[in-house]
Amino acid sequence: MFPSSPPLPAPLLGNRQTQTVSELTSSITVLLENEFPFVAVSGEISNVRRPYSGHTYFTLKDSEAQIRCVLFKSQQRYLAQPLCDGARVICRGRISVYRQRGEYQIIVDHVSDGGLGDLQRRFDMLKEKLLAEGLFASEAKKKLPAFVGKVCLITSPSGAAVHDFLSTALERFAGLQVEILPAAVQGASAAREIIRQIEHANKRAWAEVIVLTRGGGSLEDLAVFNDEELARAIYASQLPVVSAVGHEVDFTIADFVADQRSPTPTAAAQEIVFDKDEVVARLKRLQEQMVQGLQNTLRQKEHRLAMARRHLADPRRLVDHYRLKVDHVSLHLVHCFARKLEWATHRLDGVRHAFTAQGPERKIAGSLRRCEVLEHRLEQAMKNRLQGKGEEVARNSARLNALSPLAVLGRGYALAFTGEGKVIRGIDQVKRDDPISIRVADGTIAGMVKKTTRK
Amino acid sequence: MARKTFEDALAKLEEITRELESGDLSLEASLKKFEEGITLARFCNTKLEECQHKVSLLQEKNGSVTETPFNVNDNGS
């Protein structure tokens, strides 16, 4: 029975009307349920009861307080392990008031391991350890083939992950071949089953890629992917392993060690499986480029051929070409020579001119002229002289005539001459029998010496 | 090994296309490459068309593995 509540002090009651129990309980219910629509409480489980209904009732407590909890049957399938007294857990749910008994309790939706701090610590330690061992090294990662045709899918065949992966993968490439290796992806045996299937896939050596996948889940659901043995199995796998665990935020150890990590099964399908349409388009493009390339080559060769042929077609063209060239060169030569000749002539003229200016010709000419002048002057002078003398001669002739011995002859004198014509001035000039001639006024008498007598 | 050949064929086709586009080849070599390229392209196309998807579920019973067809459309949510 309800313990009777202590009487409220009068001032607090104020003007308030008295309420019935139901009314107050309703108010409390509204208050509590509105105030706490969602709670997450950590504590230790105790007093677990599981009546016929299949629901689980327990108390969550810590050192100072406790609170009633109920986990309905429908939610129990999500438990990793059944609830047991003493377990440290985190319960998520809402506060509910049970009016009939005046009690409040948590209606639990989800129970997770309360030792999350431990879990995180273990995760970090394992990560450090495997990192140090080189399990996450990028050099250790195997490269996925560009065109994956055979895939081993390790997952739960009933999960949404299978469908998500297959629908996307087959849409991209309908020729994809998939083998599903079933394994539990949560729960205690999951890690062991997955390891077995990884080994199995490697033994079969049929697939090109192993895809390890599951749909989304809580952090605890993914605990299996933080298993050390699983990590080592992934590392040891000869086939490349893709980890596609449906969680966006956190990485699992499997993600670190896997050769590739995809956030979801769908993403894995997109990343691993090539899109056939894309490849077909690429093929078509390549074919077109190839045709284009060949056509270009052909055109290029044709062009070169045409060029070559044009040169080859008419040898006369070449002859003409050289003929013109020769002509041109000859012309040039002639021109050059002519210029040179002209220049030489010009120079010769210059020299000749200079030479002539200085040469004897001019002197000769000058002399000649001077001679002529002199001759003329001489003539003139002579003429003048002769003229003068003539007159003088005429004048003197009369005088001379008067004085001439011949005139004397007229007076009876004679002149005797030797045979040689000399005037005989003495007897020594002649001898006996020498011819002589005697000039008289009117002629000459020839004679001979008979005798010379000195006086 | 068909897949490998497909991959190689595509890579080879790309190489040939590059060579043909560069135009450095002799005419004979070009033609030869072109023929090879066309063959490769045809091969790739055929390979893609040939592929028929197959999804099977492998289950182990009493130490032996049984393979059963897995119907894609019936599964999933």
Coordinates of C-alpha atoms in Angstrom, one line a residue:
Chain A
M1 CA 0.0 0.0 0.0
F2 CA 1.0 3.6 -0.5
P3 CA 2.7 5.2 2.3
S4 CA 0.6 8.1 3.4
S5 CA 2.2 11.3 2.4
P6 CA 3.0 13.7 5.1
P7 CA 0.6 16.6 5.3
L8 CA 1.7 19.6 3.3
P9 CA 2.3 22.8 5.2
A10 CA -0.7 25.1 4.9
P11 CA 1.0 27.9 3.0
L12 CA 2.0 25.7 0.2
L13 CA -1.6 24.5 -0.4
G14 CA -2.6 28.1 -1.0
N15 CA -5.7 28.4 -3.1
R16 CA -5.3 25.1 -4.7
Q17 CA -8.2 22.8 -4.8
T18 CA -7.9 19.4 -3.4
Q19 CA -7.1 16.8 -6.1
T20 CA -8.0 13.2 -6.3
V21 CA -5.2 10.6 -6.5
S22 CA -6.0 9.9 -10.1
E23 CA -5.8 13.6 -10.9
L24 CA -2.4 14.0 -9.2
T25 CA -1.1 10.8 -10.8
S26 CA -2.2 12.0 -14.2
S27 CA -0.3 15.3 -13.6
I28 CA 2.8 13.4 -12.5
T29 CA 2.5 11.1 -15.5
V30 CA 2.3 14.0 -18.0
L31 CA 5.2 15.7 -16.2
L32 CA 7.5 12.7 -16.1
E33 CA 6.8 11.3 -19.5
N34 CA 7.1 14.7 -21.2
E35 CA 10.2 15.5 -19.3
F36 CA 12.0 12.2 -19.9
P37 CA 11.0 10.9 -23.4
F38 CA 14.4 9.4 -23.7
V39 CA 17.0 8.5 -21.1
A40 CA 20.3 6.6 -21.2
V41 CA 21.2 5.3 -17.8
S42 CA 24.2 3.3 -16.7
G43 CA 24.1 1.0 -13.8
E44 CA 24.3 -2.6 -12.6
I45 CA 21.5 -5.1 -13.2
S46 CA 19.9 -6.8 -10.3
N47 CA 16.8 -8.6 -9.5
V48 CA 16.2 -10.0 -13.0
R49 CA 12.7 -11.5 -13.4
R50 CA 11.2 -13.0 -16.5
P51 CA 7.5 -13.9 -16.1
Y52 CA 5.3 -15.8 -18.5
S53 CA 4.8 -12.8 -20.7
G54 CA 8.4 -13.1 -21.8
H55 CA 9.1 -9.5 -20.8
T56 CA 12.1 -9.0 -18.6
Y57 CA 11.9 -6.9 -15.4
F58 CA 15.0 -5.8 -13.5
T59 CA 16.3 -3.1 -11.4
L60 CA 19.1 -0.8 -12.4
K61 CA 21.1 0.4 -9.5
D62 CA 24.3 2.1 -8.4
S63 CA 25.7 2.5 -4.9
E64 CA 23.1 5.1 -4.0
A65 CA 19.9 4.6 -5.9
Q66 CA 17.9 2.2 -8.0
I67 CA 15.2 2.4 -10.6
R68 CA 12.8 -0.2 -12.0
C69 CA 13.2 -1.2 -15.7
V70 CA 11.3 -3.4 -18.1
L71 CA 12.6 -4.8 -21.4
F72 CA 9.7 -6.0 -23.5
K73 CA 10.0 -9.3 -25.3
S74 CA 10.0 -7.7 -28.7
Q75 CA 13.2 -5.9 -27.9
Q76 CA 15.0 -8.8 -26.5
R77 CA 16.2 -10.2 -29.8
Y78 CA 18.6 -7.3 -30.1
L79 CA 20.5 -8.4 -27.0
A80 CA 24.0 -9.7 -27.6
Q81 CA 23.6 -11.8 -24.5
P82 CA 20.8 -12.3 -22.1
L83 CA 20.6 -10.0 -19.1
C84 CA 22.0 -11.3 -15.9
D85 CA 22.4 -10.0 -12.4
G86 CA 25.5 -8.0 -11.8
A87 CA 26.1 -7.0 -15.4
R88 CA 27.1 -3.4 -15.9
V89 CA 25.0 -2.0 -18.7
I90 CA 23.6 1.1 -20.3
C91 CA 19.9 1.2 -20.7
R92 CA 18.2 3.5 -23.2
G93 CA 14.5 4.1 -23.1
R94 CA 11.9 6.4 -21.7
I95 CA 10.3 7.0 -18.3
S96 CA 6.8 5.7 -17.9
V97 CA 4.5 5.9 -14.9
Y98 CA 2.5 2.8 -13.9
R99 CA -0.6 4.5 -12.5
Q100 CA -2.1 1.5 -10.8
R101 CA 0.9 1.1 -8.6
G102 CA 2.0 4.6 -8.5
E103 CA 5.4 3.5 -9.8
Y104 CA 7.7 4.9 -12.4
Q105 CA 10.1 2.8 -14.4
I106 CA 12.2 2.8 -17.5
I107 CA 10.8 1.1 -20.6
V108 CA 14.1 -0.1 -22.1
D109 CA 14.5 -0.1 -25.8
H110 CA 18.2 -1.0 -25.9
V111 CA 20.7 -2.5 -23.5
S112 CA 24.3 -2.1 -24.2
D113 CA 27.5 -3.1 -22.5
G114 CA 28.1 -0.7 -19.7
G115 CA 31.8 -1.4 -19.8
L116 CA 32.1 0.8 -22.9
G117 CA 35.0 2.5 -21.4
D118 CA 36.8 -0.9 -21.2
L119 CA 35.7 -1.7 -24.7
Q120 CA 37.1 1.5 -26.0
R121 CA 40.3 1.0 -24.1
R122 CA 40.6 -2.6 -25.5
F123 CA 39.9 -1.3 -29.0
D124 CA 42.7 1.3 -28.7
M125 CA 45.2 -1.2 -27.3
L126 CA 44.5 -3.7 -30.0
K127 CA 44.7 -1.0 -32.7
E128 CA 48.1 0.2 -31.3
K129 CA 49.3 -3.4 -31.2
L130 CA 48.3 -4.3 -34.7
L131 CA 49.6 -1.0 -36.0
A132 CA 53.0 -1.7 -34.5
E133 CA 52.9 -5.1 -36.1
G134 CA 52.4 -3.5 -39.5
L135 CA 49.0 -5.0 -40.2
F136 CA 47.6 -1.6 -41.3
A137 CA 50.6 -0.7 -43.5
S138 CA 49.7 0.5 -46.9
E139 CA 52.4 -1.6 -48.4
A140 CA 50.6 -4.7 -47.1
K141 CA 47.4 -3.7 -48.9
K142 CA 46.6 -5.7 -51.9
K143 CA 45.4 -3.9 -55.0
L144 CA 41.9 -4.8 -56.2
P145 CA 41.6 -5.8 -59.9
A146 CA 40.1 -3.1 -62.1
F147 CA 37.5 -5.5 -63.4
V148 CA 36.1 -7.7 -60.8
G149 CA 34.1 -10.5 -62.2
K150 CA 34.0 -12.9 -59.2
V151 CA 33.2 -11.9 -55.7
C152 CA 33.0 -13.8 -52.4
L153 CA 30.5 -12.2 -50.2
I154 CA 30.9 -13.1 -46.5
T155 CA 27.8 -12.0 -44.7
S156 CA 24.5 -13.1 -43.3
P157 CA 22.4 -14.3 -46.2
S158 CA 19.2 -13.0 -44.6
G159 CA 20.5 -9.5 -43.9
A160 CA 19.8 -6.3 -45.9
A161 CA 23.5 -6.1 -46.7
V162 CA 23.2 -9.0 -49.2
H163 CA 20.4 -7.3 -51.1
D164 CA 22.0 -3.9 -51.0
F165 CA 25.2 -5.2 -52.3
L166 CA 23.8 -7.4 -55.0
S167 CA 21.2 -5.0 -56.4
T168 CA 23.8 -2.3 -56.9
A169 CA 26.5 -4.6 -58.1
L170 CA 24.3 -6.4 -60.6
E171 CA 22.9 -3.2 -61.9
R172 CA 26.4 -2.0 -62.7
F173 CA 27.6 -5.3 -64.1
A174 CA 25.0 -8.0 -64.8
G175 CA 27.8 -10.5 -65.5
L176 CA 29.1 -10.4 -62.0
Q177 CA 29.4 -13.8 -60.3
V178 CA 28.9 -13.9 -56.6
E179 CA 29.3 -16.6 -54.1
I180 CA 27.7 -16.0 -50.7
L181 CA 29.6 -17.5 -47.8
P182 CA 27.1 -17.3 -45.0
A183 CA 28.3 -16.2 -41.6
A184 CA 26.8 -14.6 -38.5
V185 CA 27.8 -11.0 -38.4
Q186 CA 26.9 -10.4 -34.8
G187 CA 26.9 -12.4 -31.7
A188 CA 29.4 -14.5 -29.9
S189 CA 30.2 -17.0 -32.8
A190 CA 30.3 -14.3 -35.5
A191 CA 34.1 -13.7 -35.5
R192 CA 34.8 -17.4 -35.7
E193 CA 32.4 -18.0 -38.5
I194 CA 33.7 -15.1 -40.5
I195 CA 37.3 -16.2 -40.0
R196 CA 36.4 -19.7 -41.2
Q197 CA 34.7 -18.3 -44.3
I198 CA 37.7 -16.1 -45.1
E199 CA 39.9 -19.1 -45.0
H200 CA 37.4 -21.1 -47.0
A201 CA 37.3 -18.4 -49.7
N202 CA 41.1 -18.4 -49.9
K203 CA 41.2 -22.2 -50.2
R204 CA 38.7 -22.2 -53.0
A205 CA 40.7 -19.4 -54.7
W206 CA 37.7 -18.8 -57.0
A207 CA 36.9 -15.2 -56.3
E208 CA 39.0 -12.2 -57.0
V209 CA 37.8 -10.2 -54.1
I210 CA 36.3 -11.0 -50.7
V211 CA 33.7 -8.6 -49.5
L212 CA 33.0 -8.7 -45.8
T213 CA 29.8 -6.9 -45.1
R214 CA 26.9 -6.3 -42.8
G215 CA 24.2 -3.6 -42.5
G216 CA 24.2 -0.9 -40.0
G217 CA 24.1 -1.6 -36.3
S218 CA 25.0 -0.2 -33.0
L219 CA 28.5 0.1 -31.8
E220 CA 28.2 -3.1 -29.8
D221 CA 26.9 -5.0 -32.9
L222 CA 30.1 -4.1 -34.6
A223 CA 32.2 -5.4 -31.8
V224 CA 32.8 -8.6 -33.9
F225 CA 34.8 -6.5 -36.4
N226 CA 37.1 -5.4 -33.7
D227 CA 38.2 -9.0 -33.0
E228 CA 41.9 -9.6 -33.1
E229 CA 41.7 -13.0 -34.7
L230 CA 39.5 -11.7 -37.4
A231 CA 42.0 -8.9 -38.0
R232 CA 44.8 -11.5 -38.4
A233 CA 42.6 -13.6 -40.7
I234 CA 42.0 -10.6 -43.0
Y235 CA 45.7 -9.8 -43.0
A236 CA 46.6 -13.3 -43.9
S237 CA 44.1 -13.5 -46.7
Q238 CA 45.6 -14.0 -50.1
L239 CA 42.6 -12.5 -51.8
P240 CA 42.0 -8.8 -51.2
V241 CA 39.4 -8.2 -48.6
V242 CA 37.0 -5.3 -48.7
S243 CA 35.4 -4.3 -45.4
A244 CA 31.9 -2.9 -45.9
V245 CA 30.4 -2.7 -42.5
G246 CA 27.4 -0.4 -42.4
H247 CA 28.6 2.3 -40.2
E248 CA 29.6 5.7 -41.3
V249 CA 31.2 7.3 -38.3
D250 CA 33.6 4.9 -36.6
F251 CA 36.2 2.6 -38.1
T252 CA 36.6 -1.0 -36.9
I253 CA 39.8 -2.9 -36.7
A254 CA 38.6 -4.8 -39.7
D255 CA 38.4 -1.5 -41.6
F256 CA 42.0 -0.7 -40.8
V257 CA 43.4 -4.1 -41.8
A258 CA 41.2 -4.6 -44.8
D259 CA 42.7 -3.9 -48.3
Q260 CA 39.8 -1.5 -48.9
R261 CA 37.1 0.0 -46.7
S262 CA 33.7 1.0 -47.9
P263 CA 31.2 2.7 -45.6
T264 CA 28.2 0.6 -46.7
P265 CA 27.4 -2.5 -48.7
T266 CA 26.1 -0.3 -51.5
A267 CA 29.2 1.8 -51.5
A268 CA 31.3 -1.4 -51.7
A269 CA 29.4 -2.5 -54.8
Q270 CA 29.9 0.9 -56.4
E271 CA 33.6 0.9 -55.6
I272 CA 34.4 -2.7 -56.5
V273 CA 32.2 -3.5 -59.4
F274 CA 32.8 -1.6 -62.6
D275 CA 29.9 -0.1 -64.4
K276 CA 29.3 -2.0 -67.6
D277 CA 27.6 0.9 -69.4
E278 CA 30.6 3.0 -68.6
V279 CA 33.0 0.4 -69.9
V280 CA 31.0 -0.1 -73.1
A281 CA 31.0 3.7 -73.6
R282 CA 34.7 3.7 -73.1
L283 CA 35.1 0.9 -75.6
K284 CA 33.1 2.8 -78.1
R285 CA 35.1 5.9 -77.5
L286 CA 38.3 4.0 -77.9
Q287 CA 37.1 2.6 -81.1
E288 CA 36.2 6.0 -82.4
Q289 CA 39.5 7.4 -81.4
M290 CA 41.2 4.5 -83.1
V291 CA 39.4 5.1 -86.3
Q292 CA 40.1 8.8 -86.1
G293 CA 43.8 8.1 -85.4
L294 CA 44.0 5.8 -88.4
Q295 CA 42.2 8.2 -90.6
N296 CA 44.6 11.0 -89.5
T297 CA 47.6 8.8 -90.2
L298 CA 46.2 7.9 -93.7
R299 CA 45.5 11.6 -94.5
Q300 CA 49.0 12.5 -93.3
K301 CA 50.6 9.8 -95.5
E302 CA 48.4 10.7 -98.4
H303 CA 49.5 14.3 -98.1
R304 CA 53.1 13.4 -98.0
L305 CA 52.7 11.1 -100.9
A306 CA 50.9 13.8 -102.9
M307 CA 53.7 16.2 -102.1
A308 CA 56.4 13.6 -103.0
R309 CA 54.6 12.8 -106.2
R310 CA 54.2 16.4 -107.2
H311 CA 58.0 16.7 -107.0
L312 CA 58.5 13.4 -108.7
A313 CA 56.0 13.9 -111.5
D314 CA 58.0 16.1 -113.9
P315 CA 61.7 15.9 -114.0
R316 CA 61.7 18.7 -116.5
R317 CA 60.5 20.8 -113.7
L318 CA 63.8 20.2 -112.0
V319 CA 65.7 20.9 -115.2
D320 CA 63.7 24.1 -115.6
H321 CA 64.5 25.0 -112.1
Y322 CA 68.2 24.5 -112.6
R323 CA 68.1 26.2 -116.0
L324 CA 66.6 29.2 -114.5
K325 CA 69.1 29.0 -111.7
V326 CA 72.0 28.8 -114.1
D327 CA 70.6 31.6 -116.2
H328 CA 70.2 33.7 -113.2
V329 CA 73.7 33.0 -112.0
S330 CA 75.1 33.6 -115.4
L331 CA 73.3 36.9 -115.7
H332 CA 74.7 37.8 -112.4
L333 CA 78.1 36.8 -113.5
V334 CA 77.9 38.9 -116.6
H335 CA 76.6 41.8 -114.8
C336 CA 79.3 41.5 -112.3
F337 CA 81.9 41.2 -114.9
A338 CA 80.5 44.1 -116.9
R339 CA 80.7 46.2 -113.8
K340 CA 84.2 45.2 -113.1
L341 CA 85.2 45.9 -116.7
E342 CA 83.5 49.2 -116.6
W343 CA 85.2 50.0 -113.4
A344 CA 88.6 49.0 -114.9
T345 CA 88.0 51.0 -118.0
H346 CA 87.0 53.9 -116.0
R347 CA 90.2 53.6 -114.0
L348 CA 92.3 53.1 -117.0
D349 CA 90.8 56.2 -118.5
G350 CA 91.6 58.1 -115.4
V351 CA 95.2 56.8 -115.5
R352 CA 95.5 57.5 -119.2
H353 CA 94.2 60.9 -118.7
A354 CA 96.6 61.6 -115.9
F355 CA 99.3 60.1 -118.0
T356 CA 98.4 62.0 -121.1
A357 CA 98.4 65.1 -119.1
Q358 CA 101.9 64.5 -118.0
G359 CA 103.1 62.7 -121.1
P360 CA 105.5 63.8 -123.9
E361 CA 102.8 64.1 -126.5
R362 CA 101.7 67.2 -124.9
K363 CA 105.2 68.3 -124.6
I364 CA 105.7 67.4 -128.2
A365 CA 102.7 69.2 -129.2
G366 CA 103.8 72.2 -127.2
S367 CA 107.2 72.0 -128.8
L368 CA 105.7 71.7 -132.1
R369 CA 103.7 74.7 -131.6
R370 CA 106.7 76.5 -130.3
C371 CA 108.6 75.4 -133.4
E372 CA 105.9 76.6 -135.6
V373 CA 105.8 79.8 -133.8
L374 CA 109.6 80.1 -134.0
E375 CA 109.6 79.1 -137.6
H376 CA 107.0 81.6 -138.3
R377 CA 108.9 84.2 -136.4
L378 CA 112.0 83.2 -138.1
E379 CA 110.4 83.4 -141.5
Q380 CA 109.0 86.7 -140.6
A381 CA 112.2 87.9 -139.3
M382 CA 114.0 86.6 -142.3
K383 CA 111.4 88.0 -144.5
N384 CA 111.7 91.3 -142.8
R385 CA 115.4 91.1 -142.9
L386 CA 115.5 90.0 -146.5
Q387 CA 113.3 92.8 -147.4
G388 CA 115.5 95.2 -145.5
K389 CA 118.6 93.6 -146.9
G390 CA 117.3 93.5 -150.4
E391 CA 116.8 97.1 -150.3
E392 CA 120.2 97.5 -148.9
V393 CA 121.6 95.2 -151.4
A394 CA 120.1 97.1 -154.2
R395 CA 121.4 100.2 -152.7
N396 CA 124.8 98.7 -152.2
S397 CA 124.9 96.9 -155.5
A398 CA 125.2 100.1 -157.4
R399 CA 128.0 101.0 -155.1
L400 CA 129.4 97.6 -155.3
N401 CA 129.1 97.6 -159.0
A402 CA 131.1 100.7 -159.1
L403 CA 133.8 99.1 -157.0
S404 CA 133.6 95.7 -158.7
P405 CA 136.8 94.5 -160.3
L406 CA 134.8 93.7 -163.3
A407 CA 134.2 97.3 -163.6
V408 CA 137.8 97.8 -163.5
L409 CA 138.2 95.4 -166.3
G410 CA 136.2 97.7 -168.3
R411 CA 139.0 100.0 -167.9
G412 CA 141.3 97.5 -169.3
Y413 CA 142.4 95.6 -166.4
A414 CA 142.4 91.8 -166.4
L415 CA 142.2 89.1 -163.8
A416 CA 144.2 85.9 -164.0
F417 CA 143.0 82.8 -162.4
T418 CA 144.6 79.4 -161.8
G419 CA 143.2 76.2 -163.1
E420 CA 141.4 75.9 -159.9
G421 CA 139.8 79.3 -160.3
K422 CA 141.9 81.2 -157.8
V423 CA 143.0 84.7 -158.4
I424 CA 146.7 84.7 -159.2
R425 CA 148.3 87.2 -156.9
G426 CA 151.9 86.0 -157.2
I427 CA 154.1 83.9 -159.4
D428 CA 154.4 81.2 -156.9
Q429 CA 150.9 80.3 -157.6
V430 CA 151.6 78.9 -161.0
K431 CA 154.3 77.0 -162.8
R432 CA 155.2 76.5 -166.4
D433 CA 152.5 74.9 -168.5
D434 CA 149.8 75.5 -165.8
P435 CA 146.5 76.3 -167.4
I436 CA 145.3 79.7 -166.6
S437 CA 142.4 81.8 -167.5
I438 CA 142.3 85.5 -167.9
R439 CA 139.2 87.4 -167.3
V440 CA 138.6 90.5 -169.3
A441 CA 135.7 92.8 -169.3
D442 CA 133.8 91.1 -172.1
G443 CA 135.0 87.5 -171.6
T444 CA 137.6 84.9 -170.6
I445 CA 140.9 84.0 -172.3
A446 CA 142.3 80.5 -171.8
G447 CA 146.1 80.3 -171.8
M448 CA 149.1 78.5 -170.5
V449 CA 152.1 79.7 -168.5
K450 CA 155.2 80.0 -170.6
K451 CA 157.4 81.5 -168.1
T452 CA 157.4 83.2 -164.8
T453 CA 159.8 86.0 -164.0
R454 CA 160.3 87.7 -160.8
K455 CA 160.7 91.4 -160.8
Chain B
M1 CA 41.5 -16.2 -66.8
A2 CA 38.9 -14.6 -69.1
R3 CA 38.7 -11.6 -66.8
K4 CA 42.4 -11.1 -66.9
T5 CA 42.3 -11.2 -70.6
F6 CA 39.5 -8.7 -70.7
E7 CA 41.5 -6.4 -68.5
D8 CA 44.6 -6.8 -70.5
A9 CA 42.6 -6.4 -73.7
L10 CA 41.2 -3.1 -72.6
A11 CA 44.6 -1.9 -71.4
K12 CA 46.1 -2.9 -74.8
L13 CA 43.2 -1.3 -76.6
E14 CA 43.9 2.0 -74.8
E15 CA 47.6 1.7 -75.6
I16 CA 46.9 1.1 -79.3
T17 CA 44.5 4.0 -79.4
R18 CA 47.1 6.3 -77.9
E19 CA 49.7 5.1 -80.5
L20 CA 47.3 5.6 -83.4
E21 CA 46.4 9.0 -82.2
S22 CA 50.0 10.1 -81.9
G23 CA 50.4 9.4 -85.7
D24 CA 54.1 8.4 -85.5
L25 CA 53.5 5.0 -86.9
S26 CA 54.1 3.8 -90.4
L27 CA 51.0 3.1 -92.5
E28 CA 51.6 -0.6 -92.3
A29 CA 52.0 -0.5 -88.6
S30 CA 48.9 1.7 -88.3
L31 CA 46.8 -0.7 -90.2
K32 CA 48.1 -3.6 -88.2
K33 CA 47.5 -1.8 -84.9
F34 CA 44.0 -0.8 -86.1
E35 CA 43.1 -4.3 -86.9
E36 CA 44.4 -5.5 -83.6
G37 CA 42.5 -2.7 -81.8
I38 CA 39.3 -3.6 -83.5
T39 CA 39.7 -7.2 -82.6
L40 CA 40.4 -6.3 -79.0
A41 CA 37.3 -4.0 -78.9
R42 CA 35.2 -6.7 -80.3
F43 CA 36.6 -9.2 -77.9
C44 CA 35.9 -6.8 -75.0
N45 CA 32.3 -6.2 -76.1
T46 CA 31.7 -9.9 -76.6
K47 CA 33.1 -10.6 -73.2
L48 CA 30.8 -8.2 -71.6
E49 CA 27.8 -9.4 -73.4
E50 CA 28.6 -13.0 -72.7
C51 CA 28.6 -12.5 -69.0
Q52 CA 25.5 -13.8 -67.2
H53 CA 25.3 -13.2 -63.6
K54 CA 25.3 -16.0 -61.2
V55 CA 24.8 -15.7 -57.5
S56 CA 25.1 -18.8 -55.4
L57 CA 25.0 -19.6 -51.8
L58 CA 27.7 -22.0 -50.5
Q59 CA 26.7 -24.0 -47.5
E60 CA 28.7 -26.6 -45.7
K61 CA 26.9 -29.6 -44.5
N62 CA 28.7 -32.5 -42.9
G63 CA 32.1 -31.4 -44.2
S64 CA 30.9 -31.0 -47.8
V65 CA 30.0 -27.7 -49.5
T66 CA 26.8 -27.5 -51.4
E67 CA 26.1 -24.7 -53.8
T68 CA 22.5 -23.5 -54.2
P69 CA 21.3 -20.7 -56.5
F70 CA 20.6 -17.5 -54.6
N71 CA 17.6 -15.6 -55.8
V72 CA 18.6 -11.9 -55.7
N73 CA 15.1 -10.5 -55.8
D74 CA 13.6 -12.6 -53.0
N75 CA 16.1 -11.4 -50.5
G76 CA 16.7 -8.3 -48.7
S77 CA 14.2 -6.1 -46.9

